Each structure stands twice: as C-alpha cells, then as structure tokens.
mmCIF file of C-alpha atoms in Angstrom:
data_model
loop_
_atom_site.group_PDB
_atom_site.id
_atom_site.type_symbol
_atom_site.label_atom_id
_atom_site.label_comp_id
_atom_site.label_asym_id
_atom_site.label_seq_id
_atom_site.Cartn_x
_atom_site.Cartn_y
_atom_site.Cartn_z
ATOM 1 C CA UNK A 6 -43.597 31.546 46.454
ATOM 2 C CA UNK A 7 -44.474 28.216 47.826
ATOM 3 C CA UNK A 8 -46.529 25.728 46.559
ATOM 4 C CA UNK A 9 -48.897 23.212 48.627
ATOM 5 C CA UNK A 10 -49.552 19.577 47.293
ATOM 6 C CA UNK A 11 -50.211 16.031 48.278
ATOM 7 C CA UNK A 12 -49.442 17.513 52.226
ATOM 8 C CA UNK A 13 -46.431 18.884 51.794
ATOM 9 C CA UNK A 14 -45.223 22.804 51.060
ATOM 10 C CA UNK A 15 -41.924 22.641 48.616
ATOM 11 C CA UNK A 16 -40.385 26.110 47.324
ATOM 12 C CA UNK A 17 -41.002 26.789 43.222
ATOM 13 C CA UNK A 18 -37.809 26.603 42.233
ATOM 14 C CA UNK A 19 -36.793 29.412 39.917
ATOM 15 C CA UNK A 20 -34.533 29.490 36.751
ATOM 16 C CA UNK A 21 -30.862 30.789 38.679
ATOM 17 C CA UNK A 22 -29.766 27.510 37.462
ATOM 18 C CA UNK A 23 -27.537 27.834 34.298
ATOM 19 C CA UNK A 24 -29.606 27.610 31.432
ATOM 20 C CA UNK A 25 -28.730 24.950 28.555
ATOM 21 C CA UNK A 26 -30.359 26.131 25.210
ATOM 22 C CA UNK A 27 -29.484 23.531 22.696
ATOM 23 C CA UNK A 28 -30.849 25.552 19.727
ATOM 24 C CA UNK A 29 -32.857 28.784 19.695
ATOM 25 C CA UNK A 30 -35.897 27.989 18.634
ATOM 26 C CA UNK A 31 -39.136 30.032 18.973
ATOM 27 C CA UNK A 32 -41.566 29.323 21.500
ATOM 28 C CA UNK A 33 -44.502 26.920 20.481
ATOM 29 C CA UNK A 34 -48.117 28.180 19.834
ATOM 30 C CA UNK A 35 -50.275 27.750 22.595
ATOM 31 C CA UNK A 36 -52.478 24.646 22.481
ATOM 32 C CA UNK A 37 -56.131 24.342 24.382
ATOM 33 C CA UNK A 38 -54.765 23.061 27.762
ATOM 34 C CA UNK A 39 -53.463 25.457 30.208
ATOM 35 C CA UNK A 40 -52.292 24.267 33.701
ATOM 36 C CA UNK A 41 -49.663 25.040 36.165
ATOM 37 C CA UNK A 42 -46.667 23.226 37.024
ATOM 38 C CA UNK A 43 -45.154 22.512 39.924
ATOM 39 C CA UNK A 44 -42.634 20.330 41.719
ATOM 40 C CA UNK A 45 -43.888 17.701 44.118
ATOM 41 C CA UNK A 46 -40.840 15.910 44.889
ATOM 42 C CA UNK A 47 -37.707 15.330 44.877
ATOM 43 C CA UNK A 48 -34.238 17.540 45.256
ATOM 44 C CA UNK A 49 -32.522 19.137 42.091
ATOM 45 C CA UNK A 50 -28.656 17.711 41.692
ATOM 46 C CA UNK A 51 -29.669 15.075 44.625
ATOM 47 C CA UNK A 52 -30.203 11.315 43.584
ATOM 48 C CA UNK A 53 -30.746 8.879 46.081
ATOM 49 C CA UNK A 54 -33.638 6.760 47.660
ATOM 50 C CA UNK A 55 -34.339 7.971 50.876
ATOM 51 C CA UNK A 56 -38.079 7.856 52.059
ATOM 52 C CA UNK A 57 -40.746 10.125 53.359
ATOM 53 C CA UNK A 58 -42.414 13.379 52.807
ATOM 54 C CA UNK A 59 -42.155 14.532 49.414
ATOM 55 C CA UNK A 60 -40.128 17.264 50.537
ATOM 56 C CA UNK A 61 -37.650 15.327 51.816
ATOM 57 C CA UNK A 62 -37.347 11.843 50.194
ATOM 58 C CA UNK A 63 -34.919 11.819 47.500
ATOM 59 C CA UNK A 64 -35.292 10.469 43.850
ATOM 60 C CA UNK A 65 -33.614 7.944 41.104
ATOM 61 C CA UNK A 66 -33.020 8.976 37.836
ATOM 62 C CA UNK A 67 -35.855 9.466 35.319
ATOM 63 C CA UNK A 68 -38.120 6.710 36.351
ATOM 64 C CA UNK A 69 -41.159 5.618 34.845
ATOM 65 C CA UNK A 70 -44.360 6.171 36.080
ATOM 66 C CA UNK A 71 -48.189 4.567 36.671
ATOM 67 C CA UNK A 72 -51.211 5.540 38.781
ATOM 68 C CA UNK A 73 -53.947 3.650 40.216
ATOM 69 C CA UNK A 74 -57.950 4.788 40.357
ATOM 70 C CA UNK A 75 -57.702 6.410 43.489
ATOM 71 C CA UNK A 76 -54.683 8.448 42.260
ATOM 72 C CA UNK A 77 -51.448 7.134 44.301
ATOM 73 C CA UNK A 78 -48.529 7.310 41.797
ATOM 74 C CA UNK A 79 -45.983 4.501 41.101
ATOM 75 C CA UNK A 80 -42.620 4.568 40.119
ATOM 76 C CA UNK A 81 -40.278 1.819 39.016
ATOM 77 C CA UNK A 82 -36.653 3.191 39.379
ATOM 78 C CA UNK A 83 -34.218 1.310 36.906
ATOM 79 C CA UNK A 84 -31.362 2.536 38.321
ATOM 80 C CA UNK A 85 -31.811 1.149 42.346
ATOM 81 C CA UNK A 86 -33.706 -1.766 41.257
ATOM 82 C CA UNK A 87 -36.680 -0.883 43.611
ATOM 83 C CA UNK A 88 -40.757 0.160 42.834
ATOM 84 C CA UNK A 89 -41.949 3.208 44.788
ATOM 85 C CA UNK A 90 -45.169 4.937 45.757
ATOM 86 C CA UNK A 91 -46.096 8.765 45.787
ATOM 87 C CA UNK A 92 -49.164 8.603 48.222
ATOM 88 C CA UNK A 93 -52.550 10.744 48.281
ATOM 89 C CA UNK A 94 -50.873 12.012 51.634
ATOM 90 C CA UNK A 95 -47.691 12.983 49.891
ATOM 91 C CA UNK A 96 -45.324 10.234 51.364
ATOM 92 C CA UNK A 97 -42.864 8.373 49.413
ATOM 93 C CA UNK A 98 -42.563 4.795 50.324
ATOM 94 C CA UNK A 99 -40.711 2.017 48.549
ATOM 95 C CA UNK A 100 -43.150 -0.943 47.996
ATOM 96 C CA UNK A 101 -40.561 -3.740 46.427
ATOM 97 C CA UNK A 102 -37.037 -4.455 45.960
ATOM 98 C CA UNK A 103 -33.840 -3.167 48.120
ATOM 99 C CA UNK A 104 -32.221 -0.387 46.717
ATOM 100 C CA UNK A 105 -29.041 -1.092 44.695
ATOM 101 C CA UNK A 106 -29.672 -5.378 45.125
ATOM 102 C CA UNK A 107 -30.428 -6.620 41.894
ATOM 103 C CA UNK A 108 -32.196 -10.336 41.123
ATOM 104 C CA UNK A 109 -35.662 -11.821 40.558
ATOM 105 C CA UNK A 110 -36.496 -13.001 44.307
ATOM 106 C CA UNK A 111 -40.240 -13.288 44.577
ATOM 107 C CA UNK A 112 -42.062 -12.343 48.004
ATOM 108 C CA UNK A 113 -43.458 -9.672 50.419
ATOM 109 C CA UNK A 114 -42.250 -5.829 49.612
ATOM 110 C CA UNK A 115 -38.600 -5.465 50.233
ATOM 111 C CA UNK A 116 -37.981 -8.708 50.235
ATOM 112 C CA UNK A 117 -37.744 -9.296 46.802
ATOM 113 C CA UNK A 118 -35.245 -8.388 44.467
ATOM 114 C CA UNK A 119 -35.489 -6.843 40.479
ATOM 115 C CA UNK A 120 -33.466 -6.562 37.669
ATOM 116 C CA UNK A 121 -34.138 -3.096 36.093
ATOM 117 C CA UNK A 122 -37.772 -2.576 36.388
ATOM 118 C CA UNK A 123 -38.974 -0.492 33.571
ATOM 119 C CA UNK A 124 -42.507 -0.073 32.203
ATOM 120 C CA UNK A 125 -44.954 -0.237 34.975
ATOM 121 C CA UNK A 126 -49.392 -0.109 34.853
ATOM 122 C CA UNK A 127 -51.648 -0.836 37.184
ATOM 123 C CA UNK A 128 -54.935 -2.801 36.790
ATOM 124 C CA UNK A 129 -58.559 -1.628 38.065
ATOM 125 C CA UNK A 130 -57.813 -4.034 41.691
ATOM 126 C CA UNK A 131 -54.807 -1.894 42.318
ATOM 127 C CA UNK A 132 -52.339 -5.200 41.216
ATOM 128 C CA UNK A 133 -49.057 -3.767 39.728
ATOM 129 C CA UNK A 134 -47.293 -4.788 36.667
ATOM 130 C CA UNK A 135 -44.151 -4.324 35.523
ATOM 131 C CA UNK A 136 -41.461 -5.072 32.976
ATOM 132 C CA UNK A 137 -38.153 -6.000 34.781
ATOM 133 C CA UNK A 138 -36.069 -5.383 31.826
ATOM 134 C CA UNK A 139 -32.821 -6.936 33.423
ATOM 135 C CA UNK A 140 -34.258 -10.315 34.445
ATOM 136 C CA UNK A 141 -36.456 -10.690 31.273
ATOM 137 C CA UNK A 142 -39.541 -11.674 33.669
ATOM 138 C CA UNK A 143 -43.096 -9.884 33.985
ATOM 139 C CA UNK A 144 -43.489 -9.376 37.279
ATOM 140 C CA UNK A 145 -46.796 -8.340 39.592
ATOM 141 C CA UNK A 146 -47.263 -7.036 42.798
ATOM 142 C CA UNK A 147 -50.487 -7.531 44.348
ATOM 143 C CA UNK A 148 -52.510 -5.109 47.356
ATOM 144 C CA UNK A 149 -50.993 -6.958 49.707
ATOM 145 C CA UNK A 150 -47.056 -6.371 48.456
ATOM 146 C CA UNK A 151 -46.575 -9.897 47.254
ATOM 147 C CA UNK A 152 -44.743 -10.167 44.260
ATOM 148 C CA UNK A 153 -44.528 -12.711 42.055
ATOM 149 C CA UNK A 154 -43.411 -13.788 38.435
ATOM 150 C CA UNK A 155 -46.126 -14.130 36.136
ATOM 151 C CA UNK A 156 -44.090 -14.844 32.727
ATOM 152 C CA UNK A 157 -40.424 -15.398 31.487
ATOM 153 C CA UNK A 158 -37.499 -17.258 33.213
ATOM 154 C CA UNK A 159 -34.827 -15.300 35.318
ATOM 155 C CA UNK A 160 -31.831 -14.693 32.810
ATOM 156 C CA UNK A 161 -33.574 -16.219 29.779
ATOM 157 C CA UNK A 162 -33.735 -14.647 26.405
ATOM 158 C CA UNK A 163 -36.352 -15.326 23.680
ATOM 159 C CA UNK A 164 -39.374 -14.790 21.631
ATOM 160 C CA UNK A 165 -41.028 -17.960 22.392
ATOM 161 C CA UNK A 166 -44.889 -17.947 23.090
ATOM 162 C CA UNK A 167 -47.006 -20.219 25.098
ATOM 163 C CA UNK A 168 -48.259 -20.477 29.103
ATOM 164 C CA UNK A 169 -46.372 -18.569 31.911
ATOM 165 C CA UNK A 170 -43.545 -20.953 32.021
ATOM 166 C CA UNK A 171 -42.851 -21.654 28.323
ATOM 167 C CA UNK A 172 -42.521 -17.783 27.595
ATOM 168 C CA UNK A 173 -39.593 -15.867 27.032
ATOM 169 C CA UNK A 174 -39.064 -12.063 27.053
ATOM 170 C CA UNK A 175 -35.779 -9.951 25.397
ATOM 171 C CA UNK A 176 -35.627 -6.985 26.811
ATOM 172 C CA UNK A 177 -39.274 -5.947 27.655
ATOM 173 C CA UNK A 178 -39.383 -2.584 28.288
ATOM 174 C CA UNK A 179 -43.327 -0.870 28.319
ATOM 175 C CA UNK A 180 -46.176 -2.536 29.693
ATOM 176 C CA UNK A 181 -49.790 -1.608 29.768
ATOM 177 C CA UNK A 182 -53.235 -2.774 30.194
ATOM 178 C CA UNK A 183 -56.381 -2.932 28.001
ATOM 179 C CA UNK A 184 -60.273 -2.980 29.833
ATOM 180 C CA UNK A 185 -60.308 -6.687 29.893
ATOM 181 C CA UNK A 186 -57.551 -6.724 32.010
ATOM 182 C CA UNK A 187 -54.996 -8.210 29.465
ATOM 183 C CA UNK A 188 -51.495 -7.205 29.581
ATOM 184 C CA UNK A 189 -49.640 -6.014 26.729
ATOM 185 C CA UNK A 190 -45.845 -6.075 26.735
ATOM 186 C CA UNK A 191 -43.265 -3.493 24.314
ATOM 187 C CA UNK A 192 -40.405 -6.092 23.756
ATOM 188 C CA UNK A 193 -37.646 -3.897 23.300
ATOM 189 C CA UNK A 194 -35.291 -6.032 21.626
ATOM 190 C CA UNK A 195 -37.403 -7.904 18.871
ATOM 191 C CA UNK A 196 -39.492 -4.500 18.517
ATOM 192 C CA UNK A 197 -42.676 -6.493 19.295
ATOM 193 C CA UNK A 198 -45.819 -6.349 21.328
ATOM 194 C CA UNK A 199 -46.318 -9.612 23.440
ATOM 195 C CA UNK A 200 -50.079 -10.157 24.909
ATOM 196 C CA UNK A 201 -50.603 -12.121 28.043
ATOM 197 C CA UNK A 202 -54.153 -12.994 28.531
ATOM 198 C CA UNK A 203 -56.075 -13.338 32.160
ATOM 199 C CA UNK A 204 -55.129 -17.506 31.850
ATOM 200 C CA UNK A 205 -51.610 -16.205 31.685
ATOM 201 C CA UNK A 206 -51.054 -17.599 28.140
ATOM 202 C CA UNK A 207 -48.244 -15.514 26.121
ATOM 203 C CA UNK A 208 -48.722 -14.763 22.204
ATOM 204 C CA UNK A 209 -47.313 -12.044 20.030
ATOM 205 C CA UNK A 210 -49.277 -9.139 19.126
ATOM 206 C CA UNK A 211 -47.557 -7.217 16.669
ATOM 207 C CA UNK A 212 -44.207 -8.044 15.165
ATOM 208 C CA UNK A 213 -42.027 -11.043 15.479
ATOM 209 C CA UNK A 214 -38.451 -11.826 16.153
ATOM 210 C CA UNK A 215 -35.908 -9.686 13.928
ATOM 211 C CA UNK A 216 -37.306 -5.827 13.474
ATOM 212 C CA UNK A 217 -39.745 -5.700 11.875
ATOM 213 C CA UNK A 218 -40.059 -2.284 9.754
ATOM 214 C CA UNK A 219 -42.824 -0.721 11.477
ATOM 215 C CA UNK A 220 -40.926 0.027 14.790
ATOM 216 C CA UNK A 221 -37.240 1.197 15.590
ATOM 217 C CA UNK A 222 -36.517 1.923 18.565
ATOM 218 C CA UNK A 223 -39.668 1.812 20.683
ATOM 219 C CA UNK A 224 -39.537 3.106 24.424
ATOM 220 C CA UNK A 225 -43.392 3.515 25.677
ATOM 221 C CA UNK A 226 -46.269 1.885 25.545
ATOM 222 C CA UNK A 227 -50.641 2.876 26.713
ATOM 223 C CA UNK A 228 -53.816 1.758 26.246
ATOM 224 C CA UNK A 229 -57.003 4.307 25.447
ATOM 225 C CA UNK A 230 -60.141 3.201 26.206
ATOM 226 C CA UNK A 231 -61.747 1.438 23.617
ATOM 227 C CA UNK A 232 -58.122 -0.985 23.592
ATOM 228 C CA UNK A 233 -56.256 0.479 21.046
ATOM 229 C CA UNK A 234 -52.129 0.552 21.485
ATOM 230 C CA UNK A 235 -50.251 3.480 21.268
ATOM 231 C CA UNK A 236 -46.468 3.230 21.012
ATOM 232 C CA UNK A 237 -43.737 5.853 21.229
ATOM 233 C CA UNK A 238 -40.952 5.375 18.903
ATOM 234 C CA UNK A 239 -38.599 8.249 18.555
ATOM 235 C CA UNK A 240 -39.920 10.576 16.320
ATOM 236 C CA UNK A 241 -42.993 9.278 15.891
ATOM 237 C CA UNK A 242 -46.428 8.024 17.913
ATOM 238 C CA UNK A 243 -47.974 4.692 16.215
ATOM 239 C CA UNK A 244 -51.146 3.574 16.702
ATOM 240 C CA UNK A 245 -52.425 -0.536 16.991
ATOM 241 C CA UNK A 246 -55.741 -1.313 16.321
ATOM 242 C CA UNK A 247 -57.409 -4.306 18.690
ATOM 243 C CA UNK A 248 -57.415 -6.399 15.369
ATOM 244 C CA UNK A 249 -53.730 -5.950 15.213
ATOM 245 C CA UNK A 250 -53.246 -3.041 12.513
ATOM 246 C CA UNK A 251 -51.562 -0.865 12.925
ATOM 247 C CA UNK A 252 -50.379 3.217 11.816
ATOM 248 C CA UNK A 253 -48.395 5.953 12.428
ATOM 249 C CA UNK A 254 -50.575 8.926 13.620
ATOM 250 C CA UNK A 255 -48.100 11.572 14.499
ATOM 251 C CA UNK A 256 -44.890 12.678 13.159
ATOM 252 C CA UNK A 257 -42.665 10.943 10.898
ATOM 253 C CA UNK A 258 -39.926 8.364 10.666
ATOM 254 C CA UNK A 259 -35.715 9.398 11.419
ATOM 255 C CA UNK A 260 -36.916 13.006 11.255
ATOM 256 C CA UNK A 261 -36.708 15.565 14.249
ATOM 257 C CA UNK A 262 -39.167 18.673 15.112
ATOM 258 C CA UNK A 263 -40.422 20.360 17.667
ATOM 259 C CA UNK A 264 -43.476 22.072 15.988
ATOM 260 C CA UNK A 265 -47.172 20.739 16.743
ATOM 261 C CA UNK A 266 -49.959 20.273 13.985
ATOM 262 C CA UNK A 267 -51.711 16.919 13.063
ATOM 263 C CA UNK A 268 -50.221 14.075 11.694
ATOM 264 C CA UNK A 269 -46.714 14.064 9.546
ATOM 265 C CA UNK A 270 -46.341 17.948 10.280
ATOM 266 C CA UNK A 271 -46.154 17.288 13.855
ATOM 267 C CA UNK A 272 -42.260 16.650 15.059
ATOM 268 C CA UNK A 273 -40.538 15.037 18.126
ATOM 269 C CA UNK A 274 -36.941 14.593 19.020
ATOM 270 C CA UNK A 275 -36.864 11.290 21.230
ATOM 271 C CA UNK A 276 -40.628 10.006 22.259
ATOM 272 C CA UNK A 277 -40.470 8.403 25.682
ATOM 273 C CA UNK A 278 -43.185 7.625 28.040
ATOM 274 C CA UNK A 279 -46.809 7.881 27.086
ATOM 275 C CA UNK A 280 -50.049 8.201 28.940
ATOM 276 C CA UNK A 281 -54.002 8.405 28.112
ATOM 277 C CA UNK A 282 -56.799 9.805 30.022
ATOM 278 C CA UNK A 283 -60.595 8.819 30.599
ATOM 279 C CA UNK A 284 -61.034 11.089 27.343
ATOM 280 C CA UNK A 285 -58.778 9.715 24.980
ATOM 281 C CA UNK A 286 -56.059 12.566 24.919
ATOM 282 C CA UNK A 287 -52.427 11.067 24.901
ATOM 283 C CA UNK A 288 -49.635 12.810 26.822
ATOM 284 C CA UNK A 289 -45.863 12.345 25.563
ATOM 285 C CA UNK A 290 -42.757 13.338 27.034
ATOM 286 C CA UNK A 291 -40.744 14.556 24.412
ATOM 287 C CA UNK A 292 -37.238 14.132 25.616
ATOM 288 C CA UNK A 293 -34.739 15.577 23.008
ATOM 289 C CA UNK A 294 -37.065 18.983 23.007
ATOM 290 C CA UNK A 295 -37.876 19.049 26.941
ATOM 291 C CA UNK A 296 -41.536 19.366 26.140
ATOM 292 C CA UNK A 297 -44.998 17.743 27.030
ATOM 293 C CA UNK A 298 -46.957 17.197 24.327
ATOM 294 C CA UNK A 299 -51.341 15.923 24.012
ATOM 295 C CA UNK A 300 -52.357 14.344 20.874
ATOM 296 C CA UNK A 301 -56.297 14.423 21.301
ATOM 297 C CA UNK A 302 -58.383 12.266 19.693
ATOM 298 C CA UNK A 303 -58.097 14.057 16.009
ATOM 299 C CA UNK A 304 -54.883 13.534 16.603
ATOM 300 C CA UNK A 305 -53.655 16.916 16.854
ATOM 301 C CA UNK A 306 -50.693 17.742 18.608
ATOM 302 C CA UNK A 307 -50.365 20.413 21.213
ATOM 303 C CA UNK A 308 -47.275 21.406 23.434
ATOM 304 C CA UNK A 309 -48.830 21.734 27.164
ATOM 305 C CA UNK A 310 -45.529 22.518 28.775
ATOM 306 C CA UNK A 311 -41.630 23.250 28.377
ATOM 307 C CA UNK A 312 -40.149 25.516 25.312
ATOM 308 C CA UNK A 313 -37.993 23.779 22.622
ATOM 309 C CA UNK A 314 -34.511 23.592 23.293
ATOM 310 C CA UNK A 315 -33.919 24.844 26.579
ATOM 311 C CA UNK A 316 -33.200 22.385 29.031
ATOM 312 C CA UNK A 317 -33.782 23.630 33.252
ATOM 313 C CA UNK A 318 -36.054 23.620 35.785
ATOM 314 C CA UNK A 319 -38.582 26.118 36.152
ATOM 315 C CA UNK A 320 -42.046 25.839 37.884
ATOM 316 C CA UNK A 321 -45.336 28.087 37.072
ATOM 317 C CA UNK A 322 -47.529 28.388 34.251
ATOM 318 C CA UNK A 323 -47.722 25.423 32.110
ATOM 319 C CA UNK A 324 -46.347 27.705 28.847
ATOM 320 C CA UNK A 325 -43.378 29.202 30.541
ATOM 321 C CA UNK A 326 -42.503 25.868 32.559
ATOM 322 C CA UNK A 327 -38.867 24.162 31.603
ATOM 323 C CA UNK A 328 -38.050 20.521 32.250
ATOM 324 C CA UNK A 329 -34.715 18.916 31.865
ATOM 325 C CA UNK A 330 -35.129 15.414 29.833
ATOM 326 C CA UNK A 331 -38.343 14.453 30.822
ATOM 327 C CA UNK A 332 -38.820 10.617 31.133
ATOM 328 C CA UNK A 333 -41.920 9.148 32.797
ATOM 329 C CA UNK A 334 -45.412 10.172 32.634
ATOM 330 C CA UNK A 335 -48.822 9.101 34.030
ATOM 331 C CA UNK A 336 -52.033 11.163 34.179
ATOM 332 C CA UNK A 337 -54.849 10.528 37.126
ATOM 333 C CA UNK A 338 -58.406 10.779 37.004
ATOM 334 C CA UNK A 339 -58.634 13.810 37.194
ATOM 335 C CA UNK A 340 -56.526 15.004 34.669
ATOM 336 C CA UNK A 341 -53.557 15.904 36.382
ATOM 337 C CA UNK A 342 -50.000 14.871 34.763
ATOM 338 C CA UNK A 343 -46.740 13.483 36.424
ATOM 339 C CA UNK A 344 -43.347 13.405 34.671
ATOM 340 C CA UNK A 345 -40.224 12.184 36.058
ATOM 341 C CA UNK A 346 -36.594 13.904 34.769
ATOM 342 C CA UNK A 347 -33.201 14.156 35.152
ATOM 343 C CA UNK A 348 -32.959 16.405 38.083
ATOM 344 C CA UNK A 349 -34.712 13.780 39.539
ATOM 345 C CA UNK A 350 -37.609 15.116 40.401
ATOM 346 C CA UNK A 351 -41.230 14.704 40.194
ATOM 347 C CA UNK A 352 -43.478 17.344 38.454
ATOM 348 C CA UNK A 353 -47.144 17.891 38.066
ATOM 349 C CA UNK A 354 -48.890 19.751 35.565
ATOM 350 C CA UNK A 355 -52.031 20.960 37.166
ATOM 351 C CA UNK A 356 -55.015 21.431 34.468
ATOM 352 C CA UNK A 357 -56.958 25.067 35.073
ATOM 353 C CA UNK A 358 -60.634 24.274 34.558
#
C-alpha cells in the first residue's frame, strides 16, 4: 500500500518492527474523530538533516512543530540547532541555522546560528517565533529569512521584565500567539508565562520567579481563539484566562492514566506539545501512553490515535495507528494534525469528513 501526500508517494510502513508494550492495557473507546494516519516524512531508525522530498530528507529527533495560514509546516529541531520547513509541495528545506553550529548569530537563513530552538508559532504575516532555549533569547524570523533577536541577552539568565533589551529569559521553552499578535512565552525554569507585547515590552503573565504551585514541569504552550492559554504540564492540561486566572481542566496533578472522560477522570502520562484549531478543540501528544488526544470545548477528552502502552510505528486508521513517543504537534486549517516522534518521523492524521 502506498500513500500519496504533499507530492510525494512513501510506503505505509507496517508493524514487523518489534513491538514494545509497556503495560497491557485495553484499547481506548472510540471518540467522535476518525481520520487516517499516515507518514509524510522522514526514515524510521535514520536521524539526520538532509534536505528534499519528503521521501528522502531525513529528520532530528522529536522536534516541535508550527504551521502558518496557508498550511506549510515548521519545525525547530533542538538537537541540530536549525528551523525547518515541510512545504505545500512536500519539500523539506532548512530556513535558519547550520546544522550541528550552535550560537545566537542574527541574519539571513543559514547564516545564523541557535542555541536549542524549542517552542515555535507563527503569526497571521507568516513571521516565525521561537524560543531558543539554549541562548535564553526570543528569536523571529521574518518572510524574507531574516532573523533577529527580539528579547533576552545571549547567555543571560533571569526573570527580569521591561523593553527588549532589559529582559531576561531562563530556559523558555513554549511559545505561542494570541489574535492581537502578542507573544506569550512558557519559561521553563521559573514555571512562568512571560508576555511580550507588539512595542516589544516584556512582563510576566502568570507566575513569578521560584515555582509557583500551579505548574511543575510545564513543556507546551497554545492559544484558542478567544486568547485563552492552555498549558501542558505532565499529567495535566491547565487553562489561563486573558485576565490571568487560571485552572486545571483535564486530568489531575502527579497522577498517571490513559483513560479519556472530562475533567479529573481524564489521565495522561507525560503532556507534551499542544495545538488548537479554528474550532476550539485542543490536540495533545501524550508521550508516556503514545497517544493523541482532543479536549473539545466541554472539555472532554477523546483518544484520536495510538493504543495505550504500545510503543511502534504503524500507519492506517486513526484507532489502530501506533506512534513511538510522540513530541510535536500542530494542526492546519483544515483540520489536519502533524506530530513529530522518536523514529523521527513526521505523521499526519488525516480527519474523514
């Protein structure tokens, strides 16, 4: 069976790879959403950074993902220090950095250098954001592959607030945009939300220096449309208000699940990246159980794809689909879902309308 997307034909990979079942655990009732999944790029076992076709381009490890409005994906890989681009035509292309040079060198495309680049969004002109974790900067790229340094110092920790320059960052790790075009940034290390408003001016959202209670060890980070924050943070989903309150609205605190259902009854092992559509549905990788999970607006949660405990690679229907530590995730406009893994590769999870 072969399977045609973004221009390019890849074989559906099968399950005669060994299969590692971490508990036996019952397969999950299924929710509303039924799709297909399929592999779009990338090579299992083979890490690397080579570009071109989706077929043949090779992958870092577990990257995090963005898309823009006219549906190109974007992936900042950690690992090589470089930001990528899935296109509509199905080409890979790295955009920024050199792969395996590390540093916080503004200018054109491959030309300049990051530190780690984590979290990435993009805004509705097609400018990229993202957190370079290692360099403690905010970093954008704009249309024309410029990037610059929009907040933090190179190298310098801190919590401090104030304009561009002033600013410090420790450790920022998610980063995602509300409909007024403000940024907000998951500050890994402090376990705090920074905001940096269109003048460029730095304050802090949620939380302050220290760790605060309501967050322990947050990884991603989206924006619905009406601007409230939703945060992933192990075993649970919290959601922030645009006043600034905030509440957990999914699963519950140092305690691990699989099973869906609304609210506490809902469990995760190991929240990563996050997404929202033009509807308000959230999309979660669920790392620990290999699953994608949608919290819709009621916030009940349903598992879209990958069965508890079993950790492979298998491609077809959305309900018999396996993923091995899914990492990443972005949805498009029209409601199809990336996720990044381990293999590396990159899946999609095709809605059926």
């Amino acid at each position: 069976m072969t399977l045609m997307t973004s221009g390019c034909t890849l074989q559906a990979w099968r399950v005669d790879l060994p299969v590692k079942t971490v508990t036996a655990t019952p397969s999950p009732t299924p929710g509303p959403f039924q799709g297909v999944v399929s592999t779009i790029a990338g090579s299992l076992y083979t890490k690397g950074t080579a570009d071109g076709s989706c077929a043949s381009a090779t992958l870092g490890n577990k990257e995090y993902l963005a898309s823009d409005n006219l549906g190109n994906v974007y992936m900042s890989d950690p690992i090589n220090h470089i930001i990528r681009k899935l296109t509509l035509t199905g080409e890979i292309i790295t955009l920024s950095g050199k792969a395996g040079e590390t540093g916080s060198l503004d200018g054109m495309g491959v030309n300049a250098r990051f530190n780690t680049p984590m979290g990435i969004a993009v805004d509705h002109a097609n400018n990229i954001y993202v957190a370079d974790n290692g360099s403690q900067t905010i970093r954008k790229i704009l249309p024309s592959g410029l990037v610059v340094t929009i907040a933090g110092a190179p190298g310098e920790l801190g919590s401090d607030d104030g304009n561009s320059s002033v600013a410090r960052f420790y450790s920022p790790i998610g980063i995602a945009i509300d409909s007024r075009d403000n940024l907000f940034i998951l500050d890994d290390h402090d376990k705090s939300v920074r905001k940096i408003s269109t003048d460029g001016f730095v304050s802090t959202f949620v939380g302050a220096t220290g760790y605060p209670s309501h967050m322990s060890n947050p990884r991603g980070i989206a924006i619905d449309q009406l601007n409230n924050i939703y945060i992933t943070d192990q075993s649970t989903i919290m959601k922030i208000s645009p006043d600034g309150n905030d509440a957990t609205i999914a699963g519950s605190y140092n305690q691990k699940g699989y099973t869906d259902g609304s609210g506490a009854s809902a469990g995760f092992n190991f929240l990563e990246g996050i997404a929202v559509d033009s509807s308000n549905n959230l999309y979660v990788t669920d790392s620990g159980n290999n699953m994608i999970k949608l919290i819709n607006p009621e916030g009940q949660v349903t598992t879209i794809a990958g069965l508890p405990g079993i950790s492979n690679h298998r491609d077809g229907p959305a309900t018999n689909a396996l993923f091995w530590v899914p990492t990443g995730i972005t949805v498009d406009s029209s409601g199809n879902v990336f996720v990044t893994e381990g293999y590396p590769t990159i899946r999609k999870i095709t809605p059926l309308k």
